Coordinates of C-alpha atoms in Angstrom, one line a residue:
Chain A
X11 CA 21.9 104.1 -38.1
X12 CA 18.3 104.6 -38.4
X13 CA 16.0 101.6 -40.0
X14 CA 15.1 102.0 -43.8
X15 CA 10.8 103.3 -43.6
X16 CA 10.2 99.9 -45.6
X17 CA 12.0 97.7 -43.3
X18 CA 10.1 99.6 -40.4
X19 CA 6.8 98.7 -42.6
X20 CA 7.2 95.1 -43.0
X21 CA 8.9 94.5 -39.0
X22 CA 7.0 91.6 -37.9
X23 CA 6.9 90.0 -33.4
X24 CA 7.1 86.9 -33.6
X25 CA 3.2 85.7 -31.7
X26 CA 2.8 81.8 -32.2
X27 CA 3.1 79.3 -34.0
X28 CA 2.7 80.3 -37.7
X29 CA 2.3 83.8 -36.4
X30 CA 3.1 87.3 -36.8
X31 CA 2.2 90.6 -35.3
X32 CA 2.9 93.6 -37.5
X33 CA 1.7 97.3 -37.8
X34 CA 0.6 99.5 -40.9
X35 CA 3.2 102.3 -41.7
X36 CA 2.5 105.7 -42.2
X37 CA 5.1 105.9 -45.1
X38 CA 3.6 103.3 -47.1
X39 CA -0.1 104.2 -46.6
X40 CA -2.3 104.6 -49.4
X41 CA -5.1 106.5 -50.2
X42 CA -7.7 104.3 -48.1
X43 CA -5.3 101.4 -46.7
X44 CA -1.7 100.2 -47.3
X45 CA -0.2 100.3 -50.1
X46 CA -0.9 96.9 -51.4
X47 CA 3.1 96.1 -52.2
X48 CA 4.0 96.6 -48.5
X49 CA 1.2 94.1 -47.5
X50 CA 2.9 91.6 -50.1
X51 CA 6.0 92.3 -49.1
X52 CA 5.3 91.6 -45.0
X53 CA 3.7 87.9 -46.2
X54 CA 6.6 87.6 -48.0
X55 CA 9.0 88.8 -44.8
X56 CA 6.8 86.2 -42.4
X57 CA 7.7 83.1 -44.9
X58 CA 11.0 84.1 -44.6
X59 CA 11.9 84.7 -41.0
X60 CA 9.8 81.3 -40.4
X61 CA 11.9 78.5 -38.7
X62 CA 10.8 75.8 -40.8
X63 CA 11.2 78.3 -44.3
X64 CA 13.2 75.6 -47.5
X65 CA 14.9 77.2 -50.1
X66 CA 13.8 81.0 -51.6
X67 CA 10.5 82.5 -53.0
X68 CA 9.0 81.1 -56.2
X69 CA 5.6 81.7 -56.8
X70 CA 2.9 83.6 -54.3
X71 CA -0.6 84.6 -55.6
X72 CA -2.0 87.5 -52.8
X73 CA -5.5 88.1 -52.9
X74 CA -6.8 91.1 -51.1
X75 CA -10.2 90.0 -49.8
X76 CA -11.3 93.4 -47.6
X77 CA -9.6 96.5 -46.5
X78 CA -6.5 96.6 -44.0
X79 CA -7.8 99.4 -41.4
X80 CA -5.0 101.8 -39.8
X81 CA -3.1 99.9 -36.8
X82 CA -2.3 96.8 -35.6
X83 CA -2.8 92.9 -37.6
X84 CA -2.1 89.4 -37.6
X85 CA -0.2 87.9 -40.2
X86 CA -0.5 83.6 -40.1
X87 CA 1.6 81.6 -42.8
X88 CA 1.3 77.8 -42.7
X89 CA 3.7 75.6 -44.7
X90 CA 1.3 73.1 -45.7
X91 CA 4.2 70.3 -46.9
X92 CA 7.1 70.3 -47.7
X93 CA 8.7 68.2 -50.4
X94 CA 12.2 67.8 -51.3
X95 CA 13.0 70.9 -53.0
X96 CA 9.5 72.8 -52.9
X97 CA 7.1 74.4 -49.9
X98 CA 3.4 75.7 -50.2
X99 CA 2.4 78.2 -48.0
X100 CA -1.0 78.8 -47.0
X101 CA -1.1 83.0 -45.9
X102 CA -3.6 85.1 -44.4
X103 CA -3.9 88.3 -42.8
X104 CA -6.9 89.2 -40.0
X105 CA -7.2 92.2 -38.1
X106 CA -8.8 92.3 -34.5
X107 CA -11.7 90.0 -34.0
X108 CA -13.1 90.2 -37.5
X109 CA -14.7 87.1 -38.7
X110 CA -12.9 87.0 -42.4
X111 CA -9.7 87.5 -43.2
X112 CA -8.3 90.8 -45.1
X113 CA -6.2 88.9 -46.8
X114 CA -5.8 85.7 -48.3
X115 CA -2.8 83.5 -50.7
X116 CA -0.5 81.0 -51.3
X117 CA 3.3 80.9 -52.1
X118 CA 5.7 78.2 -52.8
X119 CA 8.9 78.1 -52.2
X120 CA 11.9 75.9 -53.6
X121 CA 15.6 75.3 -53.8
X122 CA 17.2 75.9 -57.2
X123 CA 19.8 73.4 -58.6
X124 CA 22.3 73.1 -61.1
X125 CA 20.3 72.9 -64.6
X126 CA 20.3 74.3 -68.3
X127 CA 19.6 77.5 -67.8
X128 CA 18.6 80.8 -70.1
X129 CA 16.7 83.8 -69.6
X130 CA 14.5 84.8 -73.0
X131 CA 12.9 88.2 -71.8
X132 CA 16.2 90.6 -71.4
X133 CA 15.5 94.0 -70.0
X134 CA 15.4 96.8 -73.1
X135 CA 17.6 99.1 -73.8
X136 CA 16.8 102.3 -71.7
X137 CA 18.8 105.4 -71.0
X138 CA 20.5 105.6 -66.8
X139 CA 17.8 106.2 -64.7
X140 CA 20.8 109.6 -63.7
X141 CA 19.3 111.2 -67.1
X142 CA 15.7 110.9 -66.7
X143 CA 13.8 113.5 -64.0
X144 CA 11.9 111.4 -61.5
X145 CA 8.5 110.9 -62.1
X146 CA 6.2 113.9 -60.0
X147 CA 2.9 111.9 -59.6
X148 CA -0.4 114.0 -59.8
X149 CA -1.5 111.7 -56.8
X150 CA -1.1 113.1 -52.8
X151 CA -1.1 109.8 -51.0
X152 CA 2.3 108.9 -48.8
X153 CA 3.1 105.7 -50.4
X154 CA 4.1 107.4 -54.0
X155 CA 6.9 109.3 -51.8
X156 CA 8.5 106.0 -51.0
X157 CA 9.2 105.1 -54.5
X158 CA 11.3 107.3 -57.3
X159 CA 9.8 106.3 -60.4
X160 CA 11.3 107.6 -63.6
X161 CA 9.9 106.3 -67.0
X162 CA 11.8 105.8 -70.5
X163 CA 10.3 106.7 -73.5
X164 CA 6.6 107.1 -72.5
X165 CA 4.4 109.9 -70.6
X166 CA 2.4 107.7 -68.1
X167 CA -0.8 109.8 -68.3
X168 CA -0.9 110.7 -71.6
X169 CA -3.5 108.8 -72.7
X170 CA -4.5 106.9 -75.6
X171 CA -5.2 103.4 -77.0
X172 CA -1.9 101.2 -75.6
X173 CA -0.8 100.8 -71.8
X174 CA 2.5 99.8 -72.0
X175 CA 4.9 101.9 -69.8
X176 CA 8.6 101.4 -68.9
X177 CA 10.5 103.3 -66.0
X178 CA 13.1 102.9 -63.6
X179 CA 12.3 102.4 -60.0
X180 CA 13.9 102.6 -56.8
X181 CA 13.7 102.8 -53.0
X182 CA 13.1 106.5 -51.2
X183 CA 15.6 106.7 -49.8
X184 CA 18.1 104.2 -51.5
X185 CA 17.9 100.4 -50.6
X186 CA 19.7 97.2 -51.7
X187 CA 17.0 94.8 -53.5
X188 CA 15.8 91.9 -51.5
X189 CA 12.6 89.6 -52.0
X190 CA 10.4 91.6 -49.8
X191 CA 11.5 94.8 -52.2
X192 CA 11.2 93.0 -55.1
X193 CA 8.1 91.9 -53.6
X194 CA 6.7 95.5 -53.9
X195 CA 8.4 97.1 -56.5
X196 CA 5.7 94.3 -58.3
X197 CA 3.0 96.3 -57.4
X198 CA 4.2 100.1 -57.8
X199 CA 3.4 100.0 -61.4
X200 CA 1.0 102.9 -62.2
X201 CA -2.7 101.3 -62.3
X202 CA -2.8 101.0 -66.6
X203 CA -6.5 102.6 -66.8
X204 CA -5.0 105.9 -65.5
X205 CA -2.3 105.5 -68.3
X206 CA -5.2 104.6 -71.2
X207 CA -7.7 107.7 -69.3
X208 CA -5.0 110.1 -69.3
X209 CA -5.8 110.4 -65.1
X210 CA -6.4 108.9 -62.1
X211 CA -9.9 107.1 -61.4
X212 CA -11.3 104.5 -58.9
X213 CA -9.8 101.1 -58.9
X214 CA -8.1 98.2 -56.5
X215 CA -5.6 95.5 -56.9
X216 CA -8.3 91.9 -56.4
X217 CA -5.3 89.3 -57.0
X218 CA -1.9 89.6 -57.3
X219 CA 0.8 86.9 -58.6
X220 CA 4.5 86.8 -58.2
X221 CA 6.8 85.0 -60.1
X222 CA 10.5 85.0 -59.0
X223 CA 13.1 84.2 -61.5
X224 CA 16.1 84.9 -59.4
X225 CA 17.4 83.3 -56.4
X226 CA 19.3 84.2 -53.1
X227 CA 22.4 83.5 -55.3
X228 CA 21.3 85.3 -57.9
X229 CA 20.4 88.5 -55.9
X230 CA 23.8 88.9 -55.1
X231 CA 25.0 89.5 -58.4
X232 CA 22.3 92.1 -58.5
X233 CA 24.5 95.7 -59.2
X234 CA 22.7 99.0 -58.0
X235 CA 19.7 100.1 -56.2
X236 CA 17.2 100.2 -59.2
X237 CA 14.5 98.0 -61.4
X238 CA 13.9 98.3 -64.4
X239 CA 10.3 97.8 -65.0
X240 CA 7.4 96.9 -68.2
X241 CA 3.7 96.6 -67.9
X242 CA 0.9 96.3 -69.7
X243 CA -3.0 94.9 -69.6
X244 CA -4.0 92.7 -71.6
X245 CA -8.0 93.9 -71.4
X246 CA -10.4 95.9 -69.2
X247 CA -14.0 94.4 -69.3
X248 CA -16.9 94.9 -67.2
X249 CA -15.3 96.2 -64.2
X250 CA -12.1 94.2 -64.0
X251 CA -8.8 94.7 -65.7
X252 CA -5.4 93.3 -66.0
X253 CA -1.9 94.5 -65.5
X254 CA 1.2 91.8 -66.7
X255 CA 4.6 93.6 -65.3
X256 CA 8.6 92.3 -65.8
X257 CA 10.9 93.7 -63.2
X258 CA 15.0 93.1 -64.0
X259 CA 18.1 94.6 -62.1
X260 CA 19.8 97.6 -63.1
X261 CA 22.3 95.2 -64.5
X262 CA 19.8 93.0 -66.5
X263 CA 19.0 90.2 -63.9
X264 CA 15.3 89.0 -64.3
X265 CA 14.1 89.0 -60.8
X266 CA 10.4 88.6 -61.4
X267 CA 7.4 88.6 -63.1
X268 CA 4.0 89.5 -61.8
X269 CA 0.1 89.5 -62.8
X270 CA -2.7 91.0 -61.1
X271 CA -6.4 91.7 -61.5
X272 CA -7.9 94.7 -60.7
X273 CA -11.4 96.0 -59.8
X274 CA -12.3 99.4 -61.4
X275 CA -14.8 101.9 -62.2
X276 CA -15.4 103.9 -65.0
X277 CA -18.3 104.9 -66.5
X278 CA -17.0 106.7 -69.3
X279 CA -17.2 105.8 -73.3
Chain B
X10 CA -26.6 60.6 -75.7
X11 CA -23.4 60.0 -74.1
X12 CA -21.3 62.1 -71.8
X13 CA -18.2 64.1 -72.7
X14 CA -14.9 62.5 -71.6
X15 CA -14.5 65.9 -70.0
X16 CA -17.8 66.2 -68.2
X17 CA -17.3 63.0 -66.8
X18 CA -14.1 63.8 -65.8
X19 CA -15.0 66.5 -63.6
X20 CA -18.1 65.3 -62.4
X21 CA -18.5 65.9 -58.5
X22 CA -20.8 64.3 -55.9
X23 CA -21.9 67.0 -52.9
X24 CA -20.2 64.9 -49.5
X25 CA -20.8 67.6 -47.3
X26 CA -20.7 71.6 -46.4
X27 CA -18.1 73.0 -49.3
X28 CA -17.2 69.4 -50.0
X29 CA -17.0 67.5 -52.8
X30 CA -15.8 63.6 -54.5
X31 CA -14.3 63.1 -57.6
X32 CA -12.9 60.5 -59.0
X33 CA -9.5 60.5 -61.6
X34 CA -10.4 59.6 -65.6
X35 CA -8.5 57.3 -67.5
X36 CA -9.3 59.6 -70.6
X37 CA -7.0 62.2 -68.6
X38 CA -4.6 60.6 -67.2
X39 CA -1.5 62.0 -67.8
X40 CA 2.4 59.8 -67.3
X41 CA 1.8 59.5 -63.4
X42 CA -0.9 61.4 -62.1
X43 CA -3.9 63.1 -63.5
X44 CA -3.8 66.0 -66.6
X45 CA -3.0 69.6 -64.7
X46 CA -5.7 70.7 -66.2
X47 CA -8.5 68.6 -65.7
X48 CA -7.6 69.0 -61.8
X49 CA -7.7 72.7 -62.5
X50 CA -11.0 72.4 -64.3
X51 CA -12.8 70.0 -61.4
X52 CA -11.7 73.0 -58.5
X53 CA -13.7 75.2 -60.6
X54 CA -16.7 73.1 -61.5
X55 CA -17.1 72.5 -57.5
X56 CA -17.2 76.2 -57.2
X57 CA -19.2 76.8 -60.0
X58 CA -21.7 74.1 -58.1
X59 CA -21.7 75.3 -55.1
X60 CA -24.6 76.9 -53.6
X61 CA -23.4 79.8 -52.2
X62 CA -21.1 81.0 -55.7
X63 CA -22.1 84.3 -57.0
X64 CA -20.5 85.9 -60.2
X65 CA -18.4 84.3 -62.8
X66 CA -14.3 83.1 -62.5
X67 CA -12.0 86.6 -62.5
X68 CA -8.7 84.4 -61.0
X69 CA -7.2 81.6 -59.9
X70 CA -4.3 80.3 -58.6
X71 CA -3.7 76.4 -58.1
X72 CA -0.8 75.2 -56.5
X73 CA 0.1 71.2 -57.5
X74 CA 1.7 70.2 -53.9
X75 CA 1.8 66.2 -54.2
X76 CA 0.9 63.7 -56.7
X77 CA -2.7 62.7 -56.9
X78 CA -2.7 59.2 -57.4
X79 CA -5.8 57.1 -59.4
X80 CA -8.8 56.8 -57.7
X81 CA -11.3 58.7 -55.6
X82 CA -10.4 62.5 -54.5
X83 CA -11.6 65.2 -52.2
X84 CA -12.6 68.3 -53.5
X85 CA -13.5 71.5 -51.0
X86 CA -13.8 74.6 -51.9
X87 CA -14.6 77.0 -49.1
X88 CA -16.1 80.6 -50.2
X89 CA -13.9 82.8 -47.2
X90 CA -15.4 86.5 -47.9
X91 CA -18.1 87.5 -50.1
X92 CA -18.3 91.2 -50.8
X93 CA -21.4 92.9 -53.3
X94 CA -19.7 91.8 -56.4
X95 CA -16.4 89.8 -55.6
X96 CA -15.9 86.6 -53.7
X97 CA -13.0 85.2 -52.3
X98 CA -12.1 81.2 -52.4
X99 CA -9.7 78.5 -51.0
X100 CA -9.5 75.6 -52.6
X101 CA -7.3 72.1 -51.7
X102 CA -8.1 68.7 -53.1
X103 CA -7.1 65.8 -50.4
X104 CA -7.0 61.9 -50.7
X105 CA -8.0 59.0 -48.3
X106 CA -6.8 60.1 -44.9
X107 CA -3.3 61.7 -46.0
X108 CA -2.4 64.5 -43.7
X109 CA -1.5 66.7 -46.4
X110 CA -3.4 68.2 -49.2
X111 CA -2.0 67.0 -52.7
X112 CA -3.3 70.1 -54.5
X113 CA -3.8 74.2 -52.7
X114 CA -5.4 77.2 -54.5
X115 CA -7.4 80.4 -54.0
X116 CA -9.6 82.2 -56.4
X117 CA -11.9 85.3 -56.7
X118 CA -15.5 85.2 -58.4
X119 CA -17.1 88.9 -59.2
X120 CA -19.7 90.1 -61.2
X121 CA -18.6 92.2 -63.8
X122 CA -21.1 95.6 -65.0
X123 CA -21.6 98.5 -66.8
X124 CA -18.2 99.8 -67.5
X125 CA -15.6 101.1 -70.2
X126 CA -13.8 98.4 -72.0
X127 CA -11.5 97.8 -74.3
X128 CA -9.5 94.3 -75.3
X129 CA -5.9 95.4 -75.9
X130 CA -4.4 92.0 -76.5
X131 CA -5.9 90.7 -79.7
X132 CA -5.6 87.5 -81.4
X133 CA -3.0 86.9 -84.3
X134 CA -4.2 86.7 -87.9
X135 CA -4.3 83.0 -88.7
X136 CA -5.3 80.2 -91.2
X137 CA -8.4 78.5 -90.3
X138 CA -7.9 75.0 -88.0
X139 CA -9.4 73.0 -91.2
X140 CA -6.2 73.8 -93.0
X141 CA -3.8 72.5 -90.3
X142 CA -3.1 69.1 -89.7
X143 CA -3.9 68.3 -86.4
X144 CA 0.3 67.8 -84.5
X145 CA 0.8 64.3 -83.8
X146 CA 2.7 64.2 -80.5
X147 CA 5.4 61.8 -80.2
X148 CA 4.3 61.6 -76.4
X149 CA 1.9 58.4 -75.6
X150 CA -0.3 59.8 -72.9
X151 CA -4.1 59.4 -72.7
X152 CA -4.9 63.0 -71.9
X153 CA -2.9 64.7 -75.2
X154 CA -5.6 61.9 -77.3
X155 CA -8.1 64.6 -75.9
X156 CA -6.8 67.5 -77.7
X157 CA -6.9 68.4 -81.0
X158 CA -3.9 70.4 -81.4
X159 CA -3.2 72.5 -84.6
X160 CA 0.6 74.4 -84.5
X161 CA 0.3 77.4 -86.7
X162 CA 3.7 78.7 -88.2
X163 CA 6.0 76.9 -85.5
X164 CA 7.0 73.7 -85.1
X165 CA 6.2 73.2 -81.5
X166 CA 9.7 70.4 -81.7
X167 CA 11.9 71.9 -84.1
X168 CA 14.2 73.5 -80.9
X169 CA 16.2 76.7 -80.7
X170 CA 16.7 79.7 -78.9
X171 CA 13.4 80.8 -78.2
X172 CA 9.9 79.3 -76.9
X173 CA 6.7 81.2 -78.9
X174 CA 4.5 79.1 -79.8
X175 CA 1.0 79.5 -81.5
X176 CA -2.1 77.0 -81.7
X177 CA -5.1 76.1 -82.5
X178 CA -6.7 73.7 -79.3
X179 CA -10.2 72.0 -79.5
X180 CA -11.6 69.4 -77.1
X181 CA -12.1 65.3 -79.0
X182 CA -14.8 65.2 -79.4
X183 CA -15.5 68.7 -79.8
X184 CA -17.5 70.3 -77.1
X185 CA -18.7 73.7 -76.5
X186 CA -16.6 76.1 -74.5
X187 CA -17.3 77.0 -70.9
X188 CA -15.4 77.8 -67.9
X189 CA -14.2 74.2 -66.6
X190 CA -12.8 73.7 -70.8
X191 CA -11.2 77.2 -70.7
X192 CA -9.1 76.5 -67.5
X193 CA -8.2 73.2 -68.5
X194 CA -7.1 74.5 -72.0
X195 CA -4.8 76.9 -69.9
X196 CA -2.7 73.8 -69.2
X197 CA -2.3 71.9 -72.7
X198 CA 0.1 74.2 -73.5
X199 CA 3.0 72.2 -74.6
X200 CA 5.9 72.5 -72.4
X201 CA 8.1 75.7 -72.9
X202 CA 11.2 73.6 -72.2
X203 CA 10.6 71.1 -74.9
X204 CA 9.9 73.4 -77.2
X205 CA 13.7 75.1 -76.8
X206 CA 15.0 71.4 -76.2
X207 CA 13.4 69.8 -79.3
X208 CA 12.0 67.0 -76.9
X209 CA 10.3 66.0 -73.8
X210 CA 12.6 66.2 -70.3
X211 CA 10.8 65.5 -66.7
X212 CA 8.6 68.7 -66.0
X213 CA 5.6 69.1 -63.4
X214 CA 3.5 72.2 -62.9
X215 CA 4.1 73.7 -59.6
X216 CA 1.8 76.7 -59.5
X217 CA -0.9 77.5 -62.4
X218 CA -2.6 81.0 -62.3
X219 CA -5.3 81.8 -64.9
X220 CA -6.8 85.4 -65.0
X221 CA -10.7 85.1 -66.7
X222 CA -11.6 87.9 -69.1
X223 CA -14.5 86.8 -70.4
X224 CA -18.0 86.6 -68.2
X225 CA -20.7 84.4 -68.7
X226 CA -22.9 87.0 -70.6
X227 CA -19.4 87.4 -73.0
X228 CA -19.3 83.5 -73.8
X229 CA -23.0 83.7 -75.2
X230 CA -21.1 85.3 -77.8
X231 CA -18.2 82.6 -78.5
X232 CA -18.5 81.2 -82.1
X233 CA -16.9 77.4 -82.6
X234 CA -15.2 74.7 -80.2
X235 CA -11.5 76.0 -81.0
X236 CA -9.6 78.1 -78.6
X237 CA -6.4 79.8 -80.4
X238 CA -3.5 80.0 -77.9
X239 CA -0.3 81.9 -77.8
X240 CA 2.1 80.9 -74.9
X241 CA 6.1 81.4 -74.6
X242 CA 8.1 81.3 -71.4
X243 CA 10.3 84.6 -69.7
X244 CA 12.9 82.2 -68.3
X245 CA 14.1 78.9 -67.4
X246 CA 16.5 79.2 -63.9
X247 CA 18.1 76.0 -61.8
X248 CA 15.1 74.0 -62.5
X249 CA 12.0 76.2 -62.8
X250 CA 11.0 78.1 -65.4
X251 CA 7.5 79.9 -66.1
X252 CA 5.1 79.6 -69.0
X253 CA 3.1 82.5 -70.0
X254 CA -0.2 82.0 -72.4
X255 CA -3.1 84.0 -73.6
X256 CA -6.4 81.9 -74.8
X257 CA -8.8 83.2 -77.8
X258 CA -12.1 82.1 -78.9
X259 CA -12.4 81.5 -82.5
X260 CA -13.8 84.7 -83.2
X261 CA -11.5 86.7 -81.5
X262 CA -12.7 87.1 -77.5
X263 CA -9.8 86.8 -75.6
X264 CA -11.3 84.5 -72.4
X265 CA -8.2 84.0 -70.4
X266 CA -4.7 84.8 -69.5
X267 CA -2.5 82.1 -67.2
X268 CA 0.9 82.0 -65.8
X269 CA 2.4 79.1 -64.6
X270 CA 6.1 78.1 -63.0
X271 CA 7.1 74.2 -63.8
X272 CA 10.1 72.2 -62.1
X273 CA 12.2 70.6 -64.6
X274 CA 15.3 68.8 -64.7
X275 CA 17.9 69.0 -67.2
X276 CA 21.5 68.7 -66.7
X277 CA 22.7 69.4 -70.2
X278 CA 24.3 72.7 -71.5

């Protein structure tokens, strides 16, 4: 049995206290660093293999500071107290002796209970992701080959004046969905300037929030390998844009929701 | 001239390298600690102070960890990376000598520039504030005397299946809008579950995120004291549920989007 490329991507050695050792993969590299979901995702993986970890994900806000450089770094994640049913996490990421950290975040987690519950944003109706050719993306970088996209009812570069999409996703090859996963399907959305330019153009993931809406329990009434996936901004001004996404499982679970800021350039009228 | 409730409610005293003292209002208090917001508001006033800032909010993420209880408060707010246009913050707010801090965040600061824009999410048509009655909450709290809030085809109490609701928000007395009132605003949202329950249950705010998309140059340009506010939640899940808003000026600027996940309890069906 060989090791799934994203499980490689987000192995952490255990090195302290509160620390983690891991490595950048080659799978999930982007065009000048990681692909920002896999960094997400490994935080995510150190909270959870921590010995003092209560209850499942929640909320974590991931804020990428600098660049991640090719190799080795240290992941630290500190659970800062611990209440009854909740945790906070403090997170970074440094590499090598650099002063600042890369990375930068905080996360809570918590223990669900029995309580009224009800889910208001059901997944829409959208044709088997068997039906719909996956998604050849224009851009080269090794990442994109990790993840089949295939999107319902919109061409994501056509242009024009709205930047909602909707597509299927899933794991290259085929994985069952787990937080760290979920973690980075959050961030595999197609950046919405390129869908409102019609093409790709420079831009970068500043701050990223999760939202989880499903718990351990939940995920295992998760059926299939895929997410179904919605995003949209809300505005681009001066430099900086937003991107609100909804993921749900194939079978209409919603696992999370996610916001992020994004630094971009683009000069054009 | 007097002071504003507000200003005087986030008013800080410099104690040190990235440190601060505040001090809990009565005009904010909320049942048993201090109005979300208002802590929300006082983490971004000691960054806004602080010497070495640069650039205006982009995003935040507060995490409410413990209760702060009434009295004096620690504020610091340490600025971890500064890059040419973005800035990179952690926040925690500590009292007396407790080992833990009551309140964790991060947030990024950039400048924004010269770049393509375009507001996709734009305010609802509504009637004027003047020709609402301002809601009467049945909720005896000091902080909800310091909103003026005006419901605009809901009723924010009426209960049902799902949680939209639309407002008009203004500070009492009115005062001009700025970043500290816009972040606090981003909390007087009133509670997603008591809108679907047609009453107040015990909530708490676990994790607020706002996303800025208005600069400083952009709120020369605000007209009037009212905000207009949309906010519904995605789901409500063993005792968490999230709360999703968007945040207008009166004539139309959108100047924030925020995301929060709140623990309730609620044990009926």
């Amino acid at each position: 049995m060989t090791t799934h490329p994203f499980d490689e991507a987000i192995t952490l050695i255990p090195a302290g206290e509160d620390l983690y050792r891991g490595t950048t993969s080659p799978h999930y590299w982007n065009a000048i660093s990681p692909f920002g979901g896999t960094t997400v995702a490994t935080l995510l993986q150190a909270m959870l293999s921590h010995p003092r970890r209560l209850g499942d994900p929640l909320a974590m806000t991931v804020n990428f500071a600098g660049p991640i450089r090719k190799g080795e770094f240290a992941v630290r994640v500190h659970p800062v107290r611990t209440g009854r049913s909740t945790q906070h996490w403090l997170m970074e990421i440094r590499q090598g002796d650099d002063a600042e950290p890369a990375i930068t975040g905080t996360a809570v987690f918590a223990s669900r209970r029995d309580a009224w519950s009800d889910t208001e944003s059901t997944m829409p109706v959208a044709d088997a992701p068997e039906g719909i050719a996956r998604y050849a993306s224009p851009a080269d970088v090794p990442f994109l080959q990790r993840y089949d996209v295939r999107y319902f009812g919109c061409d994501p570069l056509s242009g024009g004046s709205e930047s909602d999409t909707q597509c299927w996703i899933s794991d290259v090859p085929p994985r069952p969905l787990d937080f760290p996963s979920i973690a980075a399907h959050c961030d595999t959305f197609i950046p919405r300037l390129f869908v409102r330019k019609g093409g790709p153009t420079p831009i970068a993931t500043v701050s990223l929030t999760i939202n989880f809406h499903a718990d351990g329990e939940a995920l295992k009434n998760v059926e299939g390998y895929h997410v179904f996936a919605t995003a949209k901004a809300n505005a681009f001004n001066g430099g900086y844009y937003d991107q609100e996404g909804k993921v749900w499982s194939r079978n209409g679970i919603l696992l999370a929701t996610t916001h992020q800021m994004v630094w971009y350039r683009d000069q054009s009228l």
